[in-house]
Amino acid sequence: METFADYILSEKDWVKKMEIMHYLKMKTGIFFDNSVIFKTMLMKLFLENTDLGLDKNELITACLLCNCKKVNNAQNLDKIKSYAKDGAEYLSELGFSDHFCKICEEVNRYSGSFPREKEGDVLELIDQFGGMLLDRPERIAFQPDEALVLLEYRNLKDKHNRYLPQFKEFVNEMEEVLV
């Protein structure tokens, strides 16, 4: 019997994956909004412009699903700290492997997952940087150069992310292309 995990991972077209996500949200109420789509597009661009040697399909799928238990405008700090772990447990119920769930849990560092998966480091960069490029109720979006500085010197201060140098290079190259 095919699981949801088998179904979405077997779909290679990322636009069709988003359609699947839309229907999953309608059926289950998981978190899936334009910010997820934006971050997934950012992930796709990053993967297309770098050679990390990682499974692109798995990372795009993880980007779509890693925030599935996120709450809009959460005021509860405990919920903010637990949504990734809660999401990983939910994804396990949908048939995803322990490895995939661990990647999704590592979208942030609140669970203390160690050692970190390579894919978790990529997901962390995309999620944090992409989030800073979007308006929030409490602040306007940052410019890419500002977001990159905040990512490196605030969010990841004293933390090792093995793909930060490649990501910085990617962002700088994309800015040059757009200018």
Short mmCIF file of C-alpha atoms in Angstrom, two decimals, residues 85-151:
data_model
loop_
_atom_site.label_atom_id
_atom_site.label_comp_id
_atom_site.label_asym_id
_atom_site.label_seq_id
_atom_site.Cartn_x
_atom_site.Cartn_y
_atom_site.Cartn_z
CA LYS A 85 9.75 18.38 16.02
CA ASP A 86 5.94 18.07 16.01
CA GLY A 87 6.03 18.27 12.22
CA ALA A 88 8.68 15.56 12.00
CA GLU A 89 6.52 13.26 14.13
CA TYR A 90 3.51 13.99 11.91
CA LEU A 91 5.54 13.28 8.76
CA SER A 92 6.60 9.95 10.26
CA GLU A 93 2.90 9.05 10.54
CA LEU A 94 2.54 9.84 6.82
CA GLY A 95 5.19 7.24 5.99
CA PHE A 96 8.32 9.36 5.65
CA SER A 97 11.66 7.81 6.61
CA ASP A 98 13.47 8.66 9.83
CA HIS A 99 16.12 10.41 7.72
CA PHE A 100 13.55 12.62 5.97
CA CYS A 101 11.86 13.47 9.27
CA LYS A 102 15.21 14.37 10.83
CA ILE A 103 15.94 16.71 7.90
CA CYS A 104 12.62 18.47 8.45
CA GLU A 105 13.18 18.68 12.20
CA GLU A 106 16.49 20.43 11.51
CA VAL A 107 14.81 23.38 9.77
CA ASN A 108 15.65 25.10 13.05
CA ARG A 109 17.91 24.16 15.94
CA TYR A 110 15.40 24.05 18.77
CA SER A 111 15.25 20.26 19.00
CA GLY A 112 19.00 19.97 19.44
CA SER A 113 19.27 17.31 16.74
CA PHE A 114 22.90 16.27 16.41
CA PRO A 115 24.74 15.37 14.34
CA ARG A 116 23.01 17.51 11.78
CA GLU A 117 22.15 16.11 8.37
CA LYS A 118 23.62 17.85 5.32
CA GLU A 119 20.11 18.41 4.01
CA GLY A 120 19.09 19.95 7.35
CA ASP A 121 21.77 22.60 6.92
CA VAL A 122 20.43 23.50 3.46
CA LEU A 123 16.85 23.62 4.74
CA GLU A 124 17.89 25.87 7.62
CA LEU A 125 19.53 28.39 5.26
CA ILE A 126 16.58 28.52 2.90
CA ASP A 127 13.98 28.79 5.66
CA GLN A 128 15.75 31.52 7.60
CA PHE A 129 16.92 33.59 4.65
CA GLY A 130 13.62 33.23 2.79
CA GLY A 131 11.72 34.26 5.90
CA MET A 132 13.76 37.43 6.22
CA LEU A 133 12.95 38.41 2.62
CA LEU A 134 9.21 38.42 3.39
CA ASP A 135 7.14 41.04 5.17
CA ARG A 136 5.92 40.06 8.62
CA PRO A 137 3.21 41.72 10.70
CA GLU A 138 5.92 43.12 13.01
CA ARG A 139 8.45 44.23 10.35
CA ILE A 140 9.02 44.86 6.67
CA ALA A 141 11.12 42.50 4.58
CA PHE A 142 14.89 42.85 4.61
CA GLN A 143 16.93 43.48 1.49
CA PRO A 144 18.93 40.39 0.45
CA ASP A 145 22.27 41.87 1.55
CA GLU A 146 20.84 42.77 4.97
CA ALA A 147 19.25 39.34 5.34
CA LEU A 148 22.54 37.65 4.50
CA VAL A 149 24.39 39.65 7.17
CA LEU A 150 21.70 38.84 9.75
CA LEU A 151 21.73 35.18 8.78
#
